[in-house]
Amino acid sequence: MNVASLSAGIAATVPLAEAQTVPSASEIVDCAITVNGREYALTLDPRITLLDLLRERLHLTGAKKGCDHGQCGACTVLSGGTRINSCLSLAVTHNGDFITTIEGLARNGDLHPLQAAFIEHDGFQCGYCTPGQICSAAGLLNEVRGRAKPLDDAEIRERMSGNICRCGAYPNIVAAIKAVRGRVAG
Amino acid sequence: MKAFAYARPSTTDEAIATFSSSSGAKFLGGGTNLIDLMKMGVEQPSTLIDITRLPLATIEEHAGGIRIGAMVRNSTVAEHPLVRDRYPVLSQAILAGASPQLRNMATIGGNLMQRTRCSYFYDPTYAHCNKRLPGSGCDAIDGYNRMHAILGASDQCIATNPGDMAVALMALDARIQVLGPQGPRSRLAGDFFRLPGDTPNIDTNLRPGELITAVDLPPIDWATGGHYLKVRDRNSYAFALISVAAVVGLDSNGSIRRAQLALGGVAHMPWRVPDAERVLIGQTPGDGAFRDVAEALLKGAKPYAHNRFKVELVRRSIARALEAASTRA
Ligand SMILES: Cc1cc2nc3c(=O)[nH]c(=O)nc-3n(C[C@H](O)[C@H](O)[C@H](O)COP(=O)(O)OP(=O)(O)OC[C@H]3O[C@@H](n4cnc5c(N)ncnc54)[C@H](O)[C@@H]3O)c2cc1C
Ligand code: SF4
Ligand code: FES
Ligand code: FES
């Protein structure tokens, strides 16, 4: 949420930090959300999107705000292993959920296979879309887990169509995902 | 975004009671349309009633068909074996809409209720939109109207319903189950949506406070002959210029025994003309019959300055969709 939309309807004298959390007594919602394995007890203005919660309050700035309208995929995170656009999801609706962001994919200092494959296959240029691309690809692999039919390039492209890359790194993104799927599916 | 109160009821009765007790409340499904419109300032609910945890998230066999709970996510419906095997047109239509992330969030109820709209509606810096501000006029009629309706529009509004799933539900004669303060009721998809007329601010015949609880697919065994064709400006993740949901049943001689089809991207609601479908009965699938049904469906078509191409596109798309459906029948 940008400053303008956050402060809409709130007296201009209220400092922003306070406005984010304390709009008026009736509108505060208690919420427990686990992010990257850590449980947070939160008091939330229901207007806060999951993306703004992650970036502005939990300081997990990996998930990016590209469009803030569900049109680009830069904000993609996993909720219970399922990929979603965190910009169109209110944080309060995630009470009890397990969220994974790009910061939570590595294990004990080892990159997630998709992270390593994006580096190996040069799957990015400016990198802005990359956290969303990798989380989306992780969701994709969950969706096809256990399926016998191989993933060909056309299907990867279709299944990754919710992630726009302005630098046009698509061919290498497809190659990176294909390499990991090949390894995982054996 | 305007401040609102947030409620998380655990039963459908509680959800309906919460709606009745607050003026200006809205139900919240996946939020992919409602939250977006709230960010734009187009929707300004006083209370959001989060219904996503209501126990309405199952898909089961029902009365020979299938009942899909209103809270089931779009992706779950599209991938469900019963849906894929018996009603492929529905699975294809859902997968043609939005993106994987959005389909993971979007609910069946929310998808049906996504606003019929155009880009002028979405942007309040345009002053004239009868749908957003009744009586203000329509910036699209003399504006850029490439995406707009060619059928069933009024001089008040020429927006199209952007949904893909709804087009398939229309072709399948799905029934929408709702629960309201007066109890349960149901409507066929054809009576659920409405044309703009003089009240384009109202998209559907759902009454305020009514909650969609389920969608029922009828017990037809020939829906396996189904195809959804979506024509758009890019291959994926774009709204339809035109779409066609076609379901065809053939007899043992290969002639058309049953045919139901609906169009998306042409009107304020998915467009279906049952009388036009009769043209196909007894015919051999082929260009002649497909042209005839297209002409019957297009009767009264009225294109605007930038969407004349849709008329011919409808003819060709109908032929392609019916051919694909017949091959599978
Ligand atoms: C970038 C983008 C691209 C898209 N592309 C496509 C596309 O190509 N094709 C397509 O079909 N769609 C597309 N969509 C729209 C998407 O399919 C809808 O936003 C989604 O289906 C809405 O479902 P939801 O559960 O998120 O609804 P919400 O946003 O939660 O709700 C939408 C409306 O439905 C009401 N509502 C929700 N549930 C119920 C219920 N059970 N009973 C009564 N009322 C209810 C809400 O009050 C609200 O008014 C796109 C959306 C975005 C953001
Ligand atoms: S077509 Fe309908 S939604 Fe679009 S500007 Fe006109 S009145 Fe508004
Ligand atoms: S920032 Fe969420 S989709 Fe673009
Ligand atoms: S790497 Fe630059 S937007 Fe994708």
XYZ file of C-alpha atoms and ligand atoms in Angstrom:
584
model
C 0.000 0.000 0.000
C 1.480 3.348 -0.882
C 1.468 6.267 1.503
C -1.412 7.986 -0.244
C -3.776 5.055 -0.053
C -2.718 4.228 3.490
C -3.483 7.665 4.770
C -6.737 8.049 2.858
C -9.467 8.590 5.402
C -7.016 9.045 8.270
C -6.406 12.444 9.846
C -3.287 13.918 8.244
C -1.739 14.596 11.645
C -1.503 10.907 12.525
C 2.104 9.832 11.966
C 2.400 7.208 9.228
C 3.891 4.494 11.433
C 0.961 4.819 13.760
C -1.522 5.068 10.919
C -0.341 1.715 9.644
C -1.217 -0.069 12.830
C -3.776 2.010 14.715
C -6.493 3.456 12.455
C -9.227 3.244 15.101
C -9.881 0.817 17.910
C -12.649 -1.144 16.185
C -10.576 -1.919 13.140
C -7.600 -3.651 14.674
C -7.381 -7.388 14.176
C -5.178 -9.832 16.056
C -3.516 -12.336 13.849
C -0.901 -15.107 14.051
C 1.021 -15.790 10.865
C 4.046 -18.032 10.419
C 6.538 -16.654 7.930
C 9.559 -18.703 6.898
C 9.130 -20.903 9.964
C 8.863 -18.066 12.473
C 5.503 -17.332 14.090
C 4.500 -13.689 14.416
C 1.736 -12.440 16.730
C 0.484 -9.348 14.943
C -1.975 -6.547 15.483
C -3.091 -5.472 12.046
C -5.045 -2.791 10.277
C -7.194 -5.011 8.024
C -6.222 -2.869 5.018
C -2.637 -4.097 5.057
C -1.907 -6.515 2.251
C 0.285 -9.528 2.858
C 2.894 -7.889 0.600
C 3.020 -4.709 2.692
C 3.111 -6.712 5.904
C 6.119 -8.663 4.651
C 7.990 -5.679 3.286
C 7.100 -2.836 5.629
C 6.618 -4.545 8.989
C 8.587 -7.782 8.845
C 11.313 -6.211 6.684
C 11.319 -9.143 4.293
C 11.846 -7.131 1.136
C 12.453 -10.078 -1.180
C 8.898 -10.124 -2.495
C 8.617 -7.128 -4.825
C 5.861 -4.671 -5.575
C 5.660 -4.414 -9.351
C 2.094 -3.406 -10.105
C 0.193 -3.907 -6.815
C -2.778 -5.132 -8.911
C -2.229 -8.824 -9.596
C -0.862 -8.127 -13.072
C 2.844 -8.972 -12.837
C 3.629 -11.700 -10.269
C 6.600 -9.902 -8.652
C 4.897 -10.269 -5.255
C 4.416 -14.056 -5.537
C 4.855 -15.954 -2.254
C 3.739 -19.381 -1.071
C 0.881 -19.832 1.376
C 0.832 -23.415 2.624
C 2.967 -24.304 -0.393
C 0.517 -22.694 -2.850
C 1.643 -19.701 -4.901
C -0.406 -16.522 -4.543
C -0.112 -12.810 -5.339
C 0.567 -11.213 -1.962
C -0.451 -7.777 -3.269
C -4.130 -8.747 -3.596
C -4.310 -10.712 -0.372
C -5.153 -9.006 2.910
C -2.750 -10.010 5.682
C -5.582 -10.596 8.178
C -7.023 -13.325 5.958
C -3.838 -15.336 6.580
C -4.418 -15.960 10.282
C -2.892 -19.383 11.035
C -1.276 -19.713 7.603
C 2.305 -20.707 6.798
C 3.878 -18.247 4.386
C 7.150 -18.838 2.568
C 8.974 -16.002 0.849
C 12.158 -16.046 -1.213
C 14.074 -15.475 2.051
C 12.747 -18.780 3.383
C 13.670 -21.073 0.487
C 17.340 -21.710 1.285
C 18.072 -24.483 3.822
C 21.001 -24.181 6.282
C 22.797 -21.791 4.014
C 22.326 -23.939 0.896
C 20.437 -22.309 -1.936
C 17.143 -23.891 -2.962
C 17.674 -25.927 -6.161
C 15.642 -23.328 -8.084
C 17.818 -20.494 -6.783
C 20.945 -22.380 -7.835
C 19.427 -23.181 -11.245
C 18.468 -19.536 -11.868
C 22.128 -18.612 -11.288
C 23.434 -21.501 -13.351
C 21.117 -20.754 -16.290
C 21.376 -16.977 -16.021
C 17.627 -16.713 -15.381
C 17.580 -12.975 -14.703
C 18.981 -9.635 -15.728
C 17.895 -6.785 -13.422
C 16.538 -9.302 -10.900
C 13.393 -7.393 -9.969
C 10.990 -10.133 -11.022
C 13.259 -12.938 -9.800
C 12.000 -13.564 -6.235
C 8.482 -13.822 -7.663
C 9.648 -16.039 -10.525
C 11.420 -18.422 -8.136
C 8.547 -18.610 -5.640
C 6.157 -19.131 -8.542
C 8.360 -21.906 -9.937
C 8.450 -23.533 -6.477
C 4.636 -23.452 -6.457
C 4.570 -24.891 -9.969
C 6.784 -27.818 -8.933
C 4.450 -28.497 -6.000
C 1.477 -28.507 -8.393
C 2.975 -31.130 -10.700
C 4.673 -33.235 -8.025
C 4.085 -36.942 -8.528
C 2.762 -36.462 -12.042
C 4.218 -38.836 -14.617
C 3.780 -36.610 -17.678
C 6.959 -34.591 -18.290
C 6.890 -30.800 -18.268
C 7.749 -29.475 -21.690
C 8.768 -25.902 -22.503
C 5.292 -24.902 -23.675
C 3.696 -26.071 -20.444
C 6.321 -24.343 -18.307
C 5.691 -21.121 -20.215
C 1.928 -21.384 -19.741
C 2.252 -22.270 -16.068
C 4.693 -19.392 -15.517
C 2.567 -16.863 -17.411
C 1.590 -15.143 -14.161
C 5.136 -13.786 -13.838
C 6.127 -10.992 -16.176
C 9.810 -10.247 -16.807
C 10.480 -6.837 -18.335
C 14.054 -7.884 -19.127
C 12.760 -10.817 -21.141
C 14.802 -13.506 -19.400
C 12.094 -16.041 -20.245
C 14.153 -18.619 -22.188
C 16.642 -18.959 -19.339
C 13.903 -19.026 -16.706
C 12.282 -21.924 -18.590
C 15.651 -23.695 -18.813
C 16.269 -23.289 -15.071
C 12.862 -24.701 -14.136
C 13.200 -27.569 -16.583
C 16.589 -28.502 -15.128
C 15.231 -28.643 -11.569
C 12.091 -30.527 -12.578
C 14.262 -33.042 -14.440
C 16.347 -33.616 -11.313
C 13.416 -33.755 -8.878
C 11.260 -36.005 -11.052
C 14.333 -38.161 -11.731
C -8.101 2.382 0.701
C -10.988 3.456 2.928
C -11.074 1.967 6.430
C -13.439 -0.967 6.972
C -14.343 -3.423 9.689
C -13.261 -7.039 9.235
C -15.407 -10.015 10.207
C -14.526 -13.685 9.984
C -17.721 -15.708 10.519
C -17.477 -19.473 10.902
C -20.952 -20.431 9.634
C -23.015 -19.374 6.630
C -25.850 -18.215 8.922
C -23.440 -16.014 10.811
C -22.109 -14.596 7.523
C -25.618 -13.702 6.337
C -26.564 -12.216 9.729
C -23.386 -10.099 9.736
C -24.294 -8.788 6.299
C -27.833 -7.890 7.391
C -26.629 -6.047 10.484
C -24.179 -3.732 8.710
C -24.981 -1.405 5.834
C -22.445 -1.420 3.035
C -20.914 -4.808 3.838
C -19.347 -7.063 1.199
C -18.376 -10.710 1.227
C -14.671 -11.340 0.678
C -13.595 -14.383 -1.334
C -10.077 -14.549 -2.755
C -10.105 -10.754 -2.960
C -8.579 -10.692 -6.429
C -11.303 -8.432 -7.786
C -12.677 -6.793 -4.649
C -9.341 -5.782 -3.052
C -8.162 -4.488 -6.412
C -11.290 -2.329 -6.771
C -10.920 -1.126 -3.174
C -7.367 -0.006 -3.944
C -8.773 1.982 -6.861
C -11.439 3.513 -4.626
C -14.182 2.033 -6.827
C -15.482 -0.251 -4.074
C -15.685 1.163 -0.542
C -17.295 -1.434 1.720
C -17.917 -0.580 5.381
C -17.324 -4.179 6.441
C -15.571 -7.073 4.785
C -17.018 -10.449 5.685
C -14.264 -12.993 5.080
C -16.087 -16.104 3.899
C -13.080 -18.114 2.753
C -13.093 -20.372 5.813
C -16.775 -21.253 5.570
C -17.389 -24.994 5.160
C -18.314 -24.640 1.482
C -15.111 -25.923 -0.079
C -15.925 -29.410 -1.338
C -16.570 -30.912 -4.758
C -18.901 -33.885 -4.712
C -21.199 -35.943 -6.903
C -24.736 -34.673 -6.541
C -28.004 -35.742 -8.228
C -26.113 -37.364 -11.074
C -24.014 -34.252 -11.649
C -21.442 -32.429 -9.554
C -21.829 -29.869 -6.779
C -18.949 -27.419 -6.396
C -18.813 -25.468 -3.135
C -18.594 -21.693 -3.566
C -15.331 -21.440 -1.612
C -13.456 -23.969 -3.730
C -10.525 -22.245 -5.401
C -10.567 -21.959 -9.189
C -7.409 -24.046 -9.612
C -8.863 -26.890 -7.526
C -11.972 -27.045 -9.723
C -9.979 -26.980 -12.957
C -7.733 -29.840 -11.827
C -10.452 -31.991 -10.260
C -10.736 -35.377 -12.036
C -14.563 -35.334 -12.069
C -14.568 -31.907 -13.705
C -11.770 -32.689 -16.140
C -13.325 -35.963 -17.269
C -16.998 -35.064 -17.427
C -17.018 -31.314 -18.069
C -13.729 -30.539 -19.865
C -15.126 -27.239 -21.164
C -15.290 -25.945 -17.583
C -11.784 -27.051 -16.736
C -10.436 -25.430 -19.911
C -12.352 -22.201 -19.332
C -11.027 -21.796 -15.800
C -7.459 -22.524 -16.912
C -7.814 -19.895 -19.639
C -8.519 -17.206 -17.038
C -6.096 -14.986 -15.118
C -2.838 -16.639 -13.890
C -1.974 -19.695 -11.764
C -1.461 -17.483 -8.697
C -4.800 -15.721 -9.170
C -6.613 -19.003 -9.801
C -5.142 -20.362 -6.559
C -6.737 -17.427 -4.736
C -9.997 -16.914 -6.614
C -13.104 -18.715 -5.347
C -15.967 -20.027 -7.464
C -18.439 -17.605 -5.839
C -16.079 -14.667 -6.290
C -15.397 -15.564 -9.895
C -19.140 -15.500 -10.672
C -19.448 -12.155 -8.910
C -16.399 -10.396 -10.352
C -17.636 -7.080 -11.673
C -18.818 -6.770 -15.248
C -16.652 -3.851 -16.220
C -14.470 -1.887 -18.573
C -11.288 0.073 -18.013
C -13.198 3.359 -17.635
C -15.116 1.773 -14.763
C -11.851 0.785 -13.101
C -10.349 4.275 -13.206
C -12.234 6.941 -11.220
C -10.294 9.720 -12.962
C -12.823 9.165 -15.772
C -15.900 11.033 -14.644
C -18.560 9.310 -16.728
C -19.446 5.728 -15.938
C -23.054 4.752 -15.271
C -21.923 1.517 -13.707
C -19.682 3.239 -11.145
C -21.739 6.422 -10.784
C -25.356 5.923 -11.950
C -26.495 8.813 -14.148
C -23.011 10.108 -14.925
C -22.907 8.905 -18.541
C -20.597 6.473 -20.305
C -17.086 7.386 -21.413
C -16.790 4.209 -23.455
C -19.622 4.707 -25.964
C -17.772 7.509 -27.756
C -14.373 6.572 -26.361
C -12.018 3.666 -26.960
C -14.305 0.674 -27.040
C -12.266 -2.159 -28.513
C -12.982 -4.568 -25.625
C -16.671 -3.717 -25.400
C -19.976 -5.381 -26.189
C -21.501 -6.024 -29.604
C -24.683 -7.664 -28.272
C -27.293 -6.795 -25.649
C -25.775 -3.437 -24.680
C -27.836 -0.381 -23.753
C -27.240 3.317 -24.290
C -26.231 3.369 -20.621
C -23.426 0.792 -20.655
C -21.556 -1.310 -23.208
C -19.233 -3.211 -20.846
C -18.608 -6.954 -21.155
C -18.522 -9.605 -18.471
C -14.835 -10.570 -18.337
C -15.275 -14.026 -16.828
C -14.201 -17.210 -18.599
C -15.662 -19.714 -16.136
C -19.084 -18.075 -16.414
C -19.176 -18.712 -20.176
C -18.672 -22.438 -19.622
C -21.257 -22.512 -16.811
C -23.728 -20.824 -19.138
C -23.126 -23.378 -21.899
C -23.506 -26.221 -19.390
C -26.758 -24.878 -17.883
C -25.183 -24.835 -14.435
C -27.379 -23.956 -11.471
C -26.231 -21.464 -8.854
C -27.258 -22.176 -5.275
C -27.655 -19.188 -2.963
C -28.585 -18.658 0.654
C -30.103 -15.405 1.851
C -31.988 -13.962 4.790
C -35.127 -15.583 3.281
C -33.501 -18.995 2.985
C -32.036 -20.974 0.077
C -32.893 -20.549 -3.595
C -31.281 -21.357 -6.902
C -31.026 -19.896 -10.373
C -29.814 -21.227 -13.698
C -26.715 -19.408 -14.966
C -28.941 -17.887 -17.662
C -31.110 -16.154 -15.030
C -28.210 -15.259 -12.790
C -26.512 -12.694 -15.026
C -28.347 -9.721 -16.528
C -28.107 -7.168 -19.312
C -27.351 -3.540 -18.367
C -30.628 -1.896 -19.430
C -31.258 1.255 -17.401
C -29.476 -0.091 -14.308
C -25.956 -1.002 -15.399
C -24.777 -0.611 -11.806
C -26.358 -4.025 -11.129
C -24.413 -6.935 -12.663
C -26.439 -9.951 -11.551
C -29.818 -10.984 -10.189
C -28.296 -11.995 -6.855
C -30.078 -9.969 -4.178
C -28.066 -7.930 -1.679
C -27.095 -10.106 1.263
C -27.421 -13.361 -0.612
C -24.435 -15.673 -0.428
C -23.547 -18.046 -3.245
C -23.074 -21.446 -1.608
C -22.518 -23.798 -4.550
C -22.640 -24.343 -8.286
C -24.361 -27.492 -9.573
C -23.407 -29.057 -12.887
C -26.293 -30.998 -14.463
C -26.275 -34.765 -15.013
C -25.424 -34.788 -18.726
C -23.158 -37.524 -20.001
C -22.382 -35.869 -23.341
C -20.547 -32.839 -21.938
C -17.339 -34.757 -22.641
C -17.669 -33.287 -26.153
C -16.685 -29.855 -24.936
C -14.224 -27.164 -25.935
C -13.368 -23.673 -24.707
C -11.734 -21.323 -27.170
C -10.375 -18.003 -25.948
C -9.025 -15.421 -28.374
C -6.881 -12.699 -26.811
C -4.094 -10.231 -27.488
C -1.428 -12.437 -25.934
C -1.284 -16.181 -25.446
C -1.942 -16.215 -21.729
C -2.821 -13.934 -18.786
C -5.087 -11.634 -20.787
C -8.825 -11.069 -20.904
C -10.795 -12.454 -23.832
C -11.542 -10.471 -26.941
C -13.931 -13.291 -27.770
C -14.439 -16.683 -26.236
C -16.648 -19.637 -27.069
C -17.739 -22.488 -24.815
C -19.129 -25.312 -26.933
C -20.628 -28.635 -25.874
C -21.662 -31.083 -28.593
C -23.217 -34.563 -28.561
C -23.278 -36.656 -31.747
C -25.545 -39.571 -32.686
C -24.253 -42.878 -34.046
C -24.257 -41.480 -37.620
C -22.025 -38.594 -36.616
C -24.819 -36.003 -36.833
C -25.265 -33.413 -34.115
C -27.740 -34.656 -31.513
C -27.259 -31.967 -28.851
C -25.404 -28.660 -28.907
C -25.085 -25.879 -26.372
C -22.834 -22.892 -26.786
C -22.150 -19.575 -25.122
C -20.001 -16.597 -26.048
C -17.753 -14.483 -23.846
C -16.430 -11.005 -24.569
C -19.500 -9.920 -26.502
C -22.040 -8.783 -23.917
C -22.746 -7.739 -20.337
C -23.319 -11.435 -19.618
C -22.225 -14.699 -21.231
C -24.280 -14.782 -24.443
C -26.463 -17.752 -25.216
C -29.406 -18.140 -27.588
C -30.978 -21.605 -27.192
C -33.115 -21.097 -30.314
C -29.974 -20.552 -32.360
C -28.548 -23.864 -31.145
C -31.488 -25.738 -32.692
C -30.099 -24.848 -36.114
C -27.375 -27.408 -35.444
C -29.540 -30.380 -34.525
C -29.433 -33.170 -37.122
C -26.637 -31.430 -39.078
C -23.265 -32.893 -39.918
C -20.557 -30.916 -38.111
C -19.018 -28.609 -40.698
C -18.609 -25.046 -41.884
C -22.140 -24.682 -43.287
C -23.867 -25.545 -40.021
C -21.333 -23.552 -37.987
C -21.897 -20.421 -40.114
C -25.669 -20.750 -39.688
C -25.505 -20.936 -35.928
C -23.075 -18.005 -35.809
C -25.476 -15.848 -37.833
C -28.330 -16.801 -35.522
C -26.264 -15.921 -32.439
C -25.129 -12.626 -33.931
C -28.658 -11.434 -34.754
C -28.957 -7.800 -33.652
C -25.198 -7.350 -33.239
C -24.233 -3.703 -32.941
C -20.509 -3.014 -32.966
C -18.938 0.294 -31.911
C -16.100 2.315 -33.433
C -13.240 0.072 -32.325
C -14.739 -3.385 -32.005
C -16.151 -4.122 -35.461
C -13.593 -6.898 -35.815
C -15.450 -8.883 -33.157
C -18.318 -9.766 -35.504
C -16.171 -11.749 -37.934
C -14.034 -13.033 -35.060
C -17.166 -14.521 -33.483
C -18.041 -16.344 -36.724
C -14.597 -17.879 -37.031
C -14.252 -18.662 -33.338
C -17.606 -20.446 -33.239
C -16.572 -22.622 -36.163
C -13.264 -23.522 -34.547
C -14.778 -24.261 -31.137
C -17.610 -26.373 -32.549
C -15.198 -28.319 -34.689
C -12.961 -29.073 -31.705
C -15.950 -30.040 -29.544
C -17.361 -32.322 -32.277
C -14.016 -34.086 -32.613
C -14.183 -34.942 -28.931
C -17.885 -35.849 -28.902
C -4.591 -9.341 -13.430
C -5.885 -10.095 -13.477
C -6.218 -10.827 -14.602
C -7.414 -11.526 -14.650
N -7.723 -12.226 -15.780
C -8.883 -12.909 -15.839
C -9.236 -13.651 -16.997
O -8.487 -13.718 -17.982
N -10.414 -14.324 -16.996
C -11.249 -14.302 -15.923
O -12.286 -14.946 -15.962
N -10.964 -13.589 -14.839
C -9.803 -12.898 -14.772
N -9.516 -12.175 -13.664
C -10.541 -12.033 -12.635
C -10.522 -13.146 -11.615
O -10.960 -14.340 -12.200
C -11.489 -12.723 -10.495
O -10.924 -11.608 -9.850
C -11.737 -13.829 -9.493
O -12.328 -14.941 -10.092
C -12.638 -13.314 -8.382
O -12.753 -14.290 -7.370
P -12.405 -13.929 -5.853
O -12.748 -15.100 -5.007
O -11.028 -13.405 -5.740
O -13.467 -12.763 -5.611
P -13.424 -11.496 -4.660
O -12.544 -10.468 -5.241
O -13.183 -11.907 -3.256
O -14.941 -11.036 -4.773
C -15.493 -10.543 -5.977
C -16.953 -10.137 -5.702
O -17.733 -11.286 -5.396
C -18.404 -11.143 -4.166
N -18.443 -12.501 -3.609
C -17.363 -13.316 -3.388
N -17.784 -14.528 -2.978
C -19.140 -14.483 -2.925
C -20.151 -15.436 -2.582
N -19.864 -16.690 -2.219
N -21.436 -15.028 -2.621
C -21.755 -13.776 -3.002
N -20.853 -12.835 -3.353
C -19.560 -13.193 -3.323
C -17.583 -10.145 -3.398
O -18.365 -9.466 -2.451
C -17.114 -9.217 -4.505
O -18.090 -8.279 -4.819
C -8.310 -11.489 -13.565
C -7.973 -10.775 -12.422
C -6.778 -10.080 -12.360
C -6.440 -9.306 -11.122
S -19.266 0.758 -20.652
Fe -20.304 0.575 -18.670
S -18.588 0.203 -17.268
Fe -17.668 1.101 -19.129
S -17.677 3.350 -18.853
Fe -19.607 2.841 -19.858
S -21.031 2.629 -18.126
Fe -18.982 2.437 -17.262
S 2.838 -6.692 -7.388
Fe 1.450 -8.322 -7.079
S 1.113 -8.995 -9.080
Fe 2.309 -7.214 -9.424
S 15.079 -9.887 -14.673
Fe 14.481 -7.822 -14.933
S 12.322 -7.978 -14.839
Fe 12.912 -10.022 -14.923
